[in-house]
Coordinates of C-alpha atoms in Angstrom, one line a residue:
M1 CA 91.0 59.5 -89.8
Q2 CA 89.7 55.9 -89.9
D3 CA 86.2 55.2 -91.2
I4 CA 83.5 54.3 -88.7
P5 CA 82.3 50.8 -89.5
G6 CA 78.8 50.9 -90.8
S7 CA 77.3 47.4 -90.3
E8 CA 76.5 45.9 -86.9
K9 CA 78.9 43.0 -87.7
E10 CA 81.7 45.4 -88.4
L11 CA 81.0 47.3 -85.2
S12 CA 81.0 44.1 -83.1
Q13 CA 84.3 43.0 -84.7
A14 CA 85.8 46.5 -83.9
L15 CA 84.8 46.2 -80.3
I16 CA 86.4 42.7 -80.0
D17 CA 89.6 44.0 -81.7
F18 CA 89.7 47.0 -79.2
K19 CA 89.2 44.6 -76.2
E20 CA 92.0 42.3 -77.5
R21 CA 94.4 45.3 -78.0
T22 CA 93.5 46.6 -74.5
E23 CA 94.2 43.3 -72.8
R24 CA 97.5 42.9 -74.8
W25 CA 98.6 46.3 -73.7
E26 CA 97.6 45.5 -70.1
S27 CA 99.5 42.2 -70.2
E28 CA 102.7 43.9 -71.6
R29 CA 102.4 46.6 -68.8
K30 CA 102.2 43.9 -66.2
A31 CA 105.1 42.0 -67.7
R32 CA 107.3 45.1 -67.7
L33 CA 106.2 45.8 -64.1
L34 CA 107.2 42.3 -63.0
E35 CA 110.6 42.7 -64.6
S36 CA 111.5 46.1 -63.2
G37 CA 108.9 47.0 -60.5
S38 CA 109.5 47.0 -56.8
E39 CA 108.2 44.4 -54.4
E40 CA 105.4 46.7 -53.2
D41 CA 104.2 47.2 -56.8
I42 CA 104.2 43.5 -57.4
K43 CA 102.0 42.9 -54.3
Q44 CA 99.5 45.6 -55.4
L45 CA 99.4 43.9 -58.8
A46 CA 98.7 40.5 -57.2
K47 CA 95.8 42.0 -55.2
Q48 CA 94.3 43.6 -58.4
I49 CA 94.5 40.2 -60.2
Q50 CA 92.8 38.4 -57.3
R51 CA 90.0 41.0 -57.1
K52 CA 89.4 40.7 -60.9
V53 CA 89.2 36.9 -60.7
K54 CA 86.5 37.2 -57.9
D55 CA 84.6 39.8 -59.9
D56 CA 84.7 37.5 -63.0
Q57 CA 83.3 34.7 -60.9
K58 CA 80.4 36.8 -59.7
L59 CA 79.6 38.1 -63.2
K60 CA 79.6 34.5 -64.5
A61 CA 77.2 33.5 -61.8
G62 CA 74.9 36.4 -62.8
I63 CA 75.3 38.3 -59.5
P64 CA 75.9 42.1 -59.5
L65 CA 79.3 43.1 -57.9
N66 CA 77.6 44.8 -54.9
A67 CA 74.9 42.2 -54.4
L68 CA 76.7 39.9 -52.0
G69 CA 77.6 42.7 -49.6
V70 CA 74.0 43.9 -49.6
Q71 CA 72.8 40.3 -49.0
K72 CA 75.2 39.9 -46.0
K73 CA 73.8 43.1 -44.5
A74 CA 70.2 41.9 -45.0
I75 CA 70.9 38.6 -43.3
F76 CA 72.6 40.4 -40.4
L77 CA 69.6 42.7 -40.0
F78 CA 67.1 39.8 -40.5
V79 CA 68.7 37.8 -37.7
L80 CA 68.7 40.8 -35.3
T81 CA 65.1 41.8 -36.2
A82 CA 63.8 38.2 -35.8
A83 CA 65.5 37.9 -32.4
Y84 CA 64.0 41.3 -31.4
L85 CA 60.6 40.2 -32.6
L86 CA 60.6 37.1 -30.4
F87 CA 61.5 39.2 -27.3
E88 CA 59.0 41.9 -28.2
L89 CA 56.2 39.3 -28.4
A90 CA 57.3 37.5 -25.3
F91 CA 57.5 40.9 -23.5
N92 CA 54.0 41.8 -24.4
A93 CA 52.7 38.5 -22.8
R94 CA 54.7 39.1 -19.7
L95 CA 53.6 42.8 -19.6
L96 CA 50.0 41.7 -19.6
D97 CA 50.6 39.1 -16.9
V98 CA 52.3 41.7 -14.6
I99 CA 50.1 44.8 -15.0
G100 CA 47.0 42.8 -15.5
T101 CA 47.3 41.0 -12.1
S102 CA 49.2 43.5 -10.0
V103 CA 49.7 47.2 -9.3
N104 CA 52.8 46.7 -7.3
E105 CA 54.9 49.8 -8.0
S106 CA 58.2 47.9 -8.0
D107 CA 57.0 45.3 -10.5
I108 CA 55.5 48.0 -12.8
D109 CA 58.7 50.1 -12.7
H110 CA 60.7 47.0 -13.5
I111 CA 58.6 45.8 -16.4
E112 CA 58.3 49.4 -17.7
M113 CA 62.1 49.6 -17.8
W114 CA 62.3 46.5 -19.9
G115 CA 59.6 48.0 -22.2
R116 CA 61.7 51.0 -22.8
M117 CA 64.8 48.9 -23.5
I118 CA 62.9 46.8 -26.1
S119 CA 61.5 50.0 -27.7
G120 CA 65.0 51.3 -27.9
C121 CA 66.0 48.1 -29.7
A122 CA 63.1 48.6 -32.2
L123 CA 64.2 52.2 -32.9
T124 CA 67.8 51.1 -33.2
L125 CA 67.1 48.4 -35.8
G126 CA 65.3 51.0 -37.9
F127 CA 68.2 53.4 -38.0
W128 CA 70.9 50.6 -38.3
S129 CA 69.8 50.0 -41.8
L130 CA 70.7 53.5 -42.7
A131 CA 74.0 53.4 -40.7
I132 CA 75.2 50.2 -42.5
R133 CA 74.2 51.5 -45.9
A134 CA 76.0 54.9 -45.3
Y135 CA 79.3 53.5 -43.9
K136 CA 80.7 50.7 -46.1
P137 CA 84.0 49.9 -44.1
F138 CA 83.2 47.6 -41.2
R139 CA 85.0 49.7 -38.6
S140 CA 83.1 52.8 -39.7
S141 CA 79.8 50.9 -39.7
L142 CA 80.5 49.5 -36.2
L143 CA 81.2 52.9 -34.8
A144 CA 78.1 54.4 -36.5
M145 CA 75.9 51.5 -35.2
T146 CA 77.2 52.0 -31.6
L147 CA 76.4 55.7 -31.7
V148 CA 73.0 55.1 -33.3
A149 CA 72.1 52.5 -30.7
A150 CA 73.1 54.9 -27.8
A151 CA 71.1 57.7 -29.4
C152 CA 68.0 55.5 -30.0
F153 CA 67.9 54.0 -26.5
A154 CA 68.1 57.5 -25.1
A155 CA 65.4 58.8 -27.4
S156 CA 63.1 55.9 -26.7
Y157 CA 63.5 56.4 -22.9
F158 CA 62.9 60.2 -23.3
I159 CA 59.9 59.8 -25.5
Q160 CA 58.0 57.4 -23.2
E161 CA 59.0 59.3 -20.1
R162 CA 57.9 62.5 -21.7
I163 CA 54.5 61.0 -22.6
L164 CA 53.9 59.9 -19.0
H165 CA 55.2 63.3 -17.7
T166 CA 52.8 65.1 -20.0
I167 CA 49.9 63.0 -18.8
S168 CA 50.8 63.7 -15.2
E169 CA 51.2 67.4 -15.8
T170 CA 48.0 67.8 -17.7
S171 CA 45.9 65.7 -15.3
T172 CA 43.9 67.8 -12.8
A173 CA 44.3 67.6 -9.1
A174 CA 40.9 65.8 -8.9
Q175 CA 42.1 63.2 -11.3
K176 CA 45.3 62.6 -9.3
R177 CA 43.2 62.3 -6.2
A178 CA 40.9 59.8 -8.0
A179 CA 43.9 57.8 -9.3
A180 CA 45.3 57.4 -5.7
S181 CA 42.0 55.8 -4.7
L182 CA 41.6 53.7 -7.9
V183 CA 45.1 52.2 -7.7
L184 CA 44.2 51.0 -4.2
I185 CA 40.9 49.6 -5.4
T186 CA 42.5 47.9 -8.4
R187 CA 45.0 46.2 -6.1
S188 CA 42.1 44.8 -4.1
I189 CA 40.3 43.7 -7.3
H190 CA 43.3 41.7 -8.2
S191 CA 43.3 40.0 -4.8
H192 CA 39.5 39.4 -5.1
D193 CA 38.8 41.5 -2.1
V194 CA 36.4 43.7 -4.1
D195 CA 33.9 43.0 -6.8
L196 CA 33.1 45.4 -9.7
K197 CA 29.5 46.2 -9.9
G198 CA 28.3 46.0 -13.5
I199 CA 30.7 43.2 -14.6
D200 CA 30.1 39.5 -14.0
L201 CA 33.5 38.4 -13.0
E202 CA 32.1 35.0 -12.1
G203 CA 31.2 34.5 -15.8
I204 CA 34.6 35.7 -17.0
D205 CA 37.9 34.0 -16.5
T206 CA 39.9 36.6 -14.6
Q207 CA 43.1 35.1 -16.0
S208 CA 41.9 35.6 -19.6
P209 CA 43.7 38.2 -21.7
E210 CA 40.6 40.4 -22.0
A211 CA 40.0 40.5 -18.2
K212 CA 43.7 41.2 -17.5
T213 CA 43.8 44.0 -20.1
F214 CA 40.6 45.6 -18.7
L215 CA 41.9 45.4 -15.1
A216 CA 45.2 47.0 -16.3
M217 CA 43.2 49.8 -18.0
F218 CA 40.7 50.2 -15.2
P219 CA 42.4 53.1 -13.2
A220 CA 43.0 55.0 -16.4
M221 CA 39.4 54.7 -17.4
A222 CA 37.8 55.3 -14.0
I223 CA 39.5 58.6 -13.3
Y224 CA 37.1 60.2 -15.7
T225 CA 34.1 59.1 -13.6
D226 CA 32.4 61.9 -11.6
N227 CA 32.8 61.8 -7.8
V228 CA 34.7 58.5 -7.9
E229 CA 36.1 59.2 -4.4
Q230 CA 32.7 59.7 -2.8
K231 CA 31.4 56.5 -4.5
T232 CA 34.4 54.5 -3.2
E233 CA 35.1 56.0 0.2
R234 CA 33.5 53.2 2.2
E235 CA 35.4 50.6 0.1
V236 CA 38.6 52.6 0.4
R237 CA 38.5 52.5 4.2
Q238 CA 37.8 48.8 4.2
L239 CA 40.5 48.1 1.6
L240 CA 43.0 50.2 3.6
R241 CA 42.3 48.3 6.7
R242 CA 42.7 45.0 4.9
Q243 CA 45.9 46.2 3.2
V244 CA 47.3 47.5 6.5
I245 CA 46.7 44.1 8.2
D246 CA 48.3 42.3 5.2
D247 CA 51.3 44.7 5.3
M248 CA 51.8 44.0 9.0
G249 CA 51.7 40.3 8.3
G250 CA 48.3 39.6 10.1
F251 CA 47.5 39.4 13.8
N252 CA 49.2 36.1 14.5
H253 CA 52.5 37.3 13.0
V254 CA 52.3 40.6 14.9
F255 CA 51.5 38.8 18.2
K256 CA 54.0 36.0 18.0
Q257 CA 56.9 37.3 15.9
V258 CA 56.6 41.0 16.9
Y259 CA 55.1 41.4 20.3
L260 CA 56.3 38.2 22.1
E261 CA 59.8 38.6 20.7
S262 CA 60.0 42.2 21.7
E263 CA 58.7 41.3 25.1
V264 CA 61.7 39.0 25.6
A265 CA 63.9 42.0 24.7
I266 CA 62.1 44.2 27.2
N267 CA 62.6 41.7 29.9
K268 CA 66.3 41.5 29.1
S269 CA 66.5 45.3 29.2
F270 CA 64.9 45.2 32.7
N271 CA 67.4 42.6 33.9
S272 CA 70.2 44.9 32.7
Y273 CA 68.5 47.9 34.3
A274 CA 68.1 46.0 37.6
E275 CA 71.8 45.1 37.6
G276 CA 72.8 48.8 37.1
A277 CA 70.3 49.9 39.7
K278 CA 71.7 47.4 42.2
K279 CA 75.2 48.8 41.8
Y280 CA 73.8 52.2 42.4
H281 CA 71.9 51.3 45.5
D282 CA 75.0 49.4 46.8
V283 CA 77.0 52.6 46.5
I284 CA 74.3 54.6 48.3
A285 CA 74.2 52.1 51.1
T286 CA 77.8 52.9 51.9
I287 CA 77.0 56.5 52.7
P288 CA 76.6 56.2 56.5
R289 CA 79.9 54.3 56.8
E290 CA 81.7 56.8 54.6
Q291 CA 80.3 59.6 56.6
Q292 CA 81.5 58.1 59.9
E293 CA 84.9 57.2 58.5
A294 CA 85.4 60.7 57.1
Y295 CA 84.3 62.4 60.4
R296 CA 86.6 60.1 62.4
K297 CA 89.5 61.2 60.3
Y298 CA 88.5 64.8 60.7
R299 CA 88.4 64.5 64.5
N300 CA 91.7 62.7 64.6
G301 CA 93.3 65.5 62.5
L302 CA 92.4 68.0 65.2
G303 CA 94.8 66.4 67.7
R304 CA 94.0 67.4 71.3
Q305 CA 91.4 69.9 70.2
T306 CA 87.7 69.1 69.5
P307 CA 85.4 70.9 67.2
Y308 CA 84.0 72.7 70.2
T309 CA 87.4 73.7 71.7
L310 CA 88.9 74.8 68.5
P311 CA 89.8 78.5 68.5
R312 CA 88.1 80.6 65.9
Y313 CA 91.3 81.8 64.3
A314 CA 92.0 78.1 63.4
Y315 CA 88.7 77.7 61.5
P316 CA 90.0 78.7 58.0
Q317 CA 93.0 76.3 58.3
V318 CA 90.7 73.5 59.4
R319 CA 88.2 74.1 56.6
N320 CA 91.0 74.0 54.0
K321 CA 92.4 70.8 55.5
V322 CA 89.0 69.2 55.5
Y323 CA 88.3 70.3 51.9
A324 CA 91.7 69.0 50.8
S325 CA 90.9 65.6 52.3
G326 CA 88.0 65.2 49.8
V327 CA 85.1 66.6 51.9
P328 CA 83.7 69.6 49.9
V329 CA 82.5 71.7 52.9
P330 CA 81.3 75.3 52.2
R331 CA 83.6 78.2 52.6
R332 CA 82.1 79.4 55.8
W333 CA 81.5 76.0 57.3
D334 CA 81.7 75.9 61.0
P335 CA 83.9 73.0 62.3
R336 CA 81.3 72.3 64.9
D337 CA 78.6 71.7 62.2
K338 CA 78.5 67.9 61.9
A339 CA 75.2 67.8 60.0
T340 CA 76.6 69.9 57.1
F341 CA 79.7 67.7 57.2
Y342 CA 77.6 64.6 56.8
R343 CA 75.3 66.3 54.2
V344 CA 78.2 67.2 51.8
I345 CA 79.5 63.7 52.0
D346 CA 76.1 62.3 51.2
E347 CA 75.7 64.7 48.2
K348 CA 79.2 63.9 46.9
I349 CA 78.6 60.1 47.0
R350 CA 75.1 60.4 45.5
R351 CA 76.4 62.7 42.7
Q352 CA 79.2 60.3 41.8
A353 CA 76.9 57.3 42.0
N354 CA 74.3 59.1 39.8
N355 CA 76.9 60.0 37.1
R356 CA 78.2 56.4 37.0
Y357 CA 74.7 55.0 36.9
N358 CA 73.4 57.3 34.2
S359 CA 76.4 56.6 32.0
E360 CA 76.0 52.8 32.4
I361 CA 72.2 52.8 31.9
Q362 CA 72.5 55.1 28.9
Y363 CA 75.0 52.5 27.4
R364 CA 72.8 49.6 28.3
L365 CA 69.3 50.9 27.4
G366 CA 70.0 53.9 25.2
A367 CA 68.1 56.1 27.7
V368 CA 68.3 57.3 31.3
I369 CA 65.6 56.4 33.8
G370 CA 65.5 56.6 37.6
P371 CA 67.1 53.7 39.6
N372 CA 64.1 53.2 41.9
L373 CA 61.6 51.6 39.5
N374 CA 60.0 48.2 39.9
Y375 CA 59.2 46.0 36.8
S376 CA 55.8 47.5 36.1
Q377 CA 57.1 51.1 36.5
F378 CA 60.1 50.3 34.3
V379 CA 57.9 48.9 31.5
A380 CA 55.5 51.9 31.7
S381 CA 58.3 54.5 31.8
T382 CA 58.4 56.9 28.8
P383 CA 61.9 56.0 27.6
I384 CA 61.1 52.2 27.6
Q385 CA 57.7 52.7 26.0
R386 CA 59.5 54.8 23.3
K387 CA 62.2 52.1 22.9
W388 CA 59.6 49.4 22.7
R389 CA 57.5 51.2 20.0
T390 CA 60.7 51.8 18.0
M391 CA 61.5 48.1 18.3
I392 CA 58.1 47.1 16.8
S393 CA 58.0 50.0 14.3
M394 CA 55.0 51.6 15.9
N395 CA 54.6 55.4 15.4
Y396 CA 51.6 55.9 17.7
Q397 CA 51.2 56.5 21.5
I398 CA 49.5 53.2 22.3
P399 CA 50.5 51.9 25.8
L400 CA 52.4 48.6 25.7
R401 CA 52.7 46.2 28.6
T402 CA 54.0 42.7 29.1
G403 CA 52.2 39.5 29.9
M404 CA 49.2 40.1 27.7
S405 CA 47.1 37.3 26.3
P406 CA 46.3 37.2 22.6
E407 CA 42.8 38.6 23.2
Q408 CA 44.2 41.4 25.4
F409 CA 46.9 42.2 22.9
K410 CA 44.3 42.3 20.1
T411 CA 41.9 44.7 21.8
Q412 CA 44.4 46.9 23.6
V413 CA 47.2 47.1 21.1
F414 CA 46.6 45.5 17.6
E415 CA 43.2 47.0 16.7
P416 CA 44.0 50.5 18.0
W417 CA 47.3 50.3 16.1
V418 CA 45.5 49.3 12.8
D419 CA 42.9 52.0 13.4
A420 CA 45.5 54.7 13.7
I421 CA 47.3 53.6 10.5
V422 CA 44.1 53.3 8.6
E423 CA 43.0 56.8 9.7
D424 CA 46.3 58.3 8.6
E425 CA 46.1 56.4 5.2
T426 CA 42.5 57.4 4.7
R427 CA 43.4 61.1 5.3
R428 CA 46.2 60.7 2.8
V429 CA 44.2 58.9 0.1
L430 CA 41.0 60.9 0.5
A431 CA 42.8 64.2 1.2
P432 CA 41.4 67.4 -0.2
V433 CA 41.9 68.0 -3.9
S434 CA 44.1 71.0 -3.1
S435 CA 46.7 68.8 -1.5
F436 CA 47.2 67.1 -4.9
E437 CA 47.9 70.4 -6.6
E438 CA 51.5 71.5 -7.4
G439 CA 53.2 72.3 -4.1
G440 CA 50.6 70.3 -2.1
F441 CA 51.4 67.6 0.4
N442 CA 50.2 64.8 -2.0
Y443 CA 51.4 66.3 -5.2
H444 CA 54.1 63.7 -5.9
E445 CA 51.9 60.8 -4.7
G446 CA 49.2 62.0 -7.2
N447 CA 51.8 62.0 -10.0
T448 CA 52.9 58.5 -9.1
A449 CA 49.3 57.3 -9.0
I450 CA 48.7 58.8 -12.5
R451 CA 51.8 57.1 -13.8
I452 CA 50.7 53.7 -12.4
A453 CA 47.3 54.3 -14.0
F454 CA 48.6 55.1 -17.5
V455 CA 51.8 53.0 -17.8
P456 CA 49.8 50.0 -19.1
L457 CA 48.2 52.0 -21.9
V458 CA 51.5 53.6 -23.0
A459 CA 53.4 50.3 -22.6
F460 CA 50.9 48.3 -24.5
T461 CA 50.7 50.8 -27.3
F462 CA 54.4 50.9 -27.9
S463 CA 54.8 47.1 -27.5
I464 CA 52.0 46.1 -29.9
A465 CA 52.9 48.7 -32.5
G466 CA 56.5 47.6 -32.5
A467 CA 55.5 43.9 -32.8
L468 CA 53.1 44.4 -35.7
F469 CA 55.5 46.7 -37.6
H470 CA 58.4 44.2 -37.2
I471 CA 56.4 41.3 -38.3
V472 CA 56.2 43.0 -41.7
K473 CA 59.8 44.1 -41.5
T474 CA 61.1 40.7 -40.7
S475 CA 59.3 39.3 -43.7
W476 CA 60.8 41.9 -45.9
L477 CA 64.3 41.3 -44.6
A478 CA 63.8 37.5 -45.1
S479 CA 63.1 38.1 -48.8
K480 CA 66.0 40.5 -49.1
S481 CA 68.3 38.0 -47.5
L482 CA 67.4 35.6 -50.3
N483 CA 68.4 38.2 -52.9
A484 CA 64.8 38.5 -54.2
R485 CA 63.9 41.2 -56.7
K486 CA 62.4 44.4 -55.4
I487 CA 59.0 43.5 -56.8
V488 CA 59.1 40.2 -54.9
Q489 CA 60.1 42.0 -51.7
A490 CA 57.2 44.4 -52.1
I491 CA 54.8 41.4 -52.6
V492 CA 56.2 39.7 -49.5
C493 CA 55.7 42.9 -47.4
I494 CA 52.1 43.3 -48.7
S495 CA 51.3 39.7 -48.1
A496 CA 52.7 39.8 -44.5
L497 CA 50.7 42.9 -43.8
G498 CA 47.6 41.3 -45.3
V499 CA 47.9 38.1 -43.3
T500 CA 48.5 40.1 -40.1
L501 CA 45.4 42.2 -40.7
W502 CA 43.4 39.2 -41.7
Y503 CA 44.3 37.4 -38.5
F504 CA 44.1 40.2 -36.0
L505 CA 41.5 42.7 -37.4
P506 CA 38.3 40.6 -37.0
P507 CA 38.8 39.8 -33.3
T508 CA 39.9 43.4 -32.6
R509 CA 36.6 44.6 -33.9
T510 CA 34.5 41.9 -32.2
P511 CA 33.1 42.7 -28.7
N512 CA 33.8 40.2 -26.0
A513 CA 32.3 39.5 -22.5
V514 CA 34.3 42.4 -21.0
T515 CA 33.6 45.0 -23.6
E516 CA 29.9 44.1 -23.6
S517 CA 29.6 44.6 -19.8
V518 CA 27.6 47.5 -18.3
L519 CA 30.7 48.8 -16.3
F520 CA 33.0 48.9 -19.3
N521 CA 30.5 50.7 -21.5
K522 CA 29.9 53.3 -18.7
L523 CA 33.6 53.9 -18.2
E524 CA 34.1 54.0 -22.0
T525 CA 31.4 56.7 -22.3
D526 CA 33.1 58.8 -19.5
V527 CA 36.5 58.5 -21.2
A528 CA 35.0 59.5 -24.6
G529 CA 33.2 62.5 -23.0
K530 CA 36.0 63.8 -20.8
A531 CA 39.1 62.7 -22.6
N532 CA 38.6 61.9 -26.3
N533 CA 37.1 59.3 -28.6
L534 CA 40.5 58.1 -29.7
T535 CA 41.5 57.0 -26.2
A536 CA 38.2 55.3 -25.6
S537 CA 38.3 53.4 -28.8
G538 CA 42.0 52.5 -28.3
I539 CA 41.2 50.9 -25.0
R540 CA 38.3 49.0 -26.4
Y541 CA 40.3 47.7 -29.4
L542 CA 43.1 46.8 -27.0
V543 CA 40.8 44.7 -24.8
Q544 CA 39.4 43.0 -27.9
F545 CA 42.8 42.6 -29.5
Q546 CA 44.6 40.7 -26.7
P547 CA 42.6 37.5 -26.8
A548 CA 44.0 36.8 -30.3
F549 CA 47.5 38.3 -29.7
Y550 CA 48.3 37.0 -26.2
P551 CA 48.3 33.2 -26.9
I552 CA 50.9 33.6 -29.6
A553 CA 53.0 35.9 -27.5
E554 CA 52.8 33.7 -24.4
G555 CA 53.6 30.6 -26.5
I556 CA 56.8 32.2 -27.7
R557 CA 57.7 33.3 -24.1
S558 CA 57.0 29.9 -22.6
N559 CA 58.3 27.6 -25.3
I560 CA 60.9 29.4 -27.5
L561 CA 62.3 31.6 -24.7
Q562 CA 61.9 29.0 -22.0
G563 CA 59.6 31.0 -19.8
F564 CA 61.9 34.1 -19.7
D565 CA 60.2 36.3 -17.0
F566 CA 61.9 39.7 -17.7
G567 CA 63.1 39.9 -14.0
V568 CA 59.5 39.8 -12.5
R569 CA 58.8 36.5 -10.8
M570 CA 55.2 35.9 -10.0
A571 CA 52.6 33.2 -10.0
D572 CA 51.5 32.7 -13.6

């Protein structure tokens, strides 16, 4: 057994000798393999040599063998996270523009869907880091990333939908009824049809971030106010009337584009009716001639006999002959009965004329009306009134007539029409609380109103939380992409978090003109008392946070993303 070298110098020399012998043995093995090995063995050996050369180069540069792979993954995630952050910030600005200036259900649904997609991206990026780390081969990583993305998007959609569903389910019928009124009132506030008592909107820029945020939060805050429906009933009726007129397009539109154009169609219908009625009357006018002609043929068919000289035993034979000629006389018809003969011909012609007329008028007008109407009677007839109301989308029994002046139309049709719609809408919005309970007539409408009221709060919370978190994460990935040490990465994260808090925390805690208003403080007190302090404080901080956050987000949307509107086009 060889002695173990004692000194450090001897130990170092022994290691060098061992390495040289190992390399010599490896070289001899490779030489033998090249002399006698197969072509496949030689290829494998060449790959090993190339891999060793690359590893030697990395070691000489002072880079760990797995560092470059980690760096590539960090750069990949940094680029994706930075791109996501730009869209998240831009989305927050557009979200505020949309829900802070409108309560249009279609716009809110559209921007809400974008919010869920972007939240899905945020969740996906968080789990992709794990997927890339767990699966080293590219194909395995790609499959894992695809599955993770699908799961994260589904989870994001479900989580936000579940939050809104829970809010709807836990809201009382009274709150749903209040939400239905408040959504309507908020829409009118946006259009400046209503002023909010307790807040000086003249002294506040209604396009400012804080004003937009407050108006977006207003329905969610006001549903906790006692007797909100009684306090707003008069305004609701006025707003409904204004909204109905706006939805109809205004009086001038209804008179010129609806009434006058439909009047032209009614006149055309009368002309078509008159044409069909004339054909009918032309046929009726032939009855005397047809009667005389048929009776003449009947007399000629008797030969030398006359109806009065015809023996009784010949009556059946004569009746059958007359019936076969197209005159449907009764079974016991007396050949001497000229009046009955004329009557059955009259009935036959009228029946045939009526059938042809009804078929033609049904085809022309879509309804059957008598052929003896003049123009006024035609217009006033029930089928034509029904057709005319359908033509102008009227669901109320308001008499329509032609030739009305604008003043006549306004007093006799337009105003009664608006009144009827407003009355129905008022009964719907101010319906009894019981109708908003589960199974009630307004249950689904109440749930929709609650969703519209709380979508802004949920959407803002997810959007701002995602943006702030990914500001820090993007900084961390940037340092990791540069192959910085972990201590440096930690310092970068802490610095990014500190700068973010330093910039946003002071304005978030500083009251502004909106949060100092009497109305906001009254609503905040109601929310704190009937919901919870966390929700009340969250809304306050959100209203105070946006003035600092919105300019940055809108700058990114307008400049970097070239005004990308997330599919909602509106006046900015």
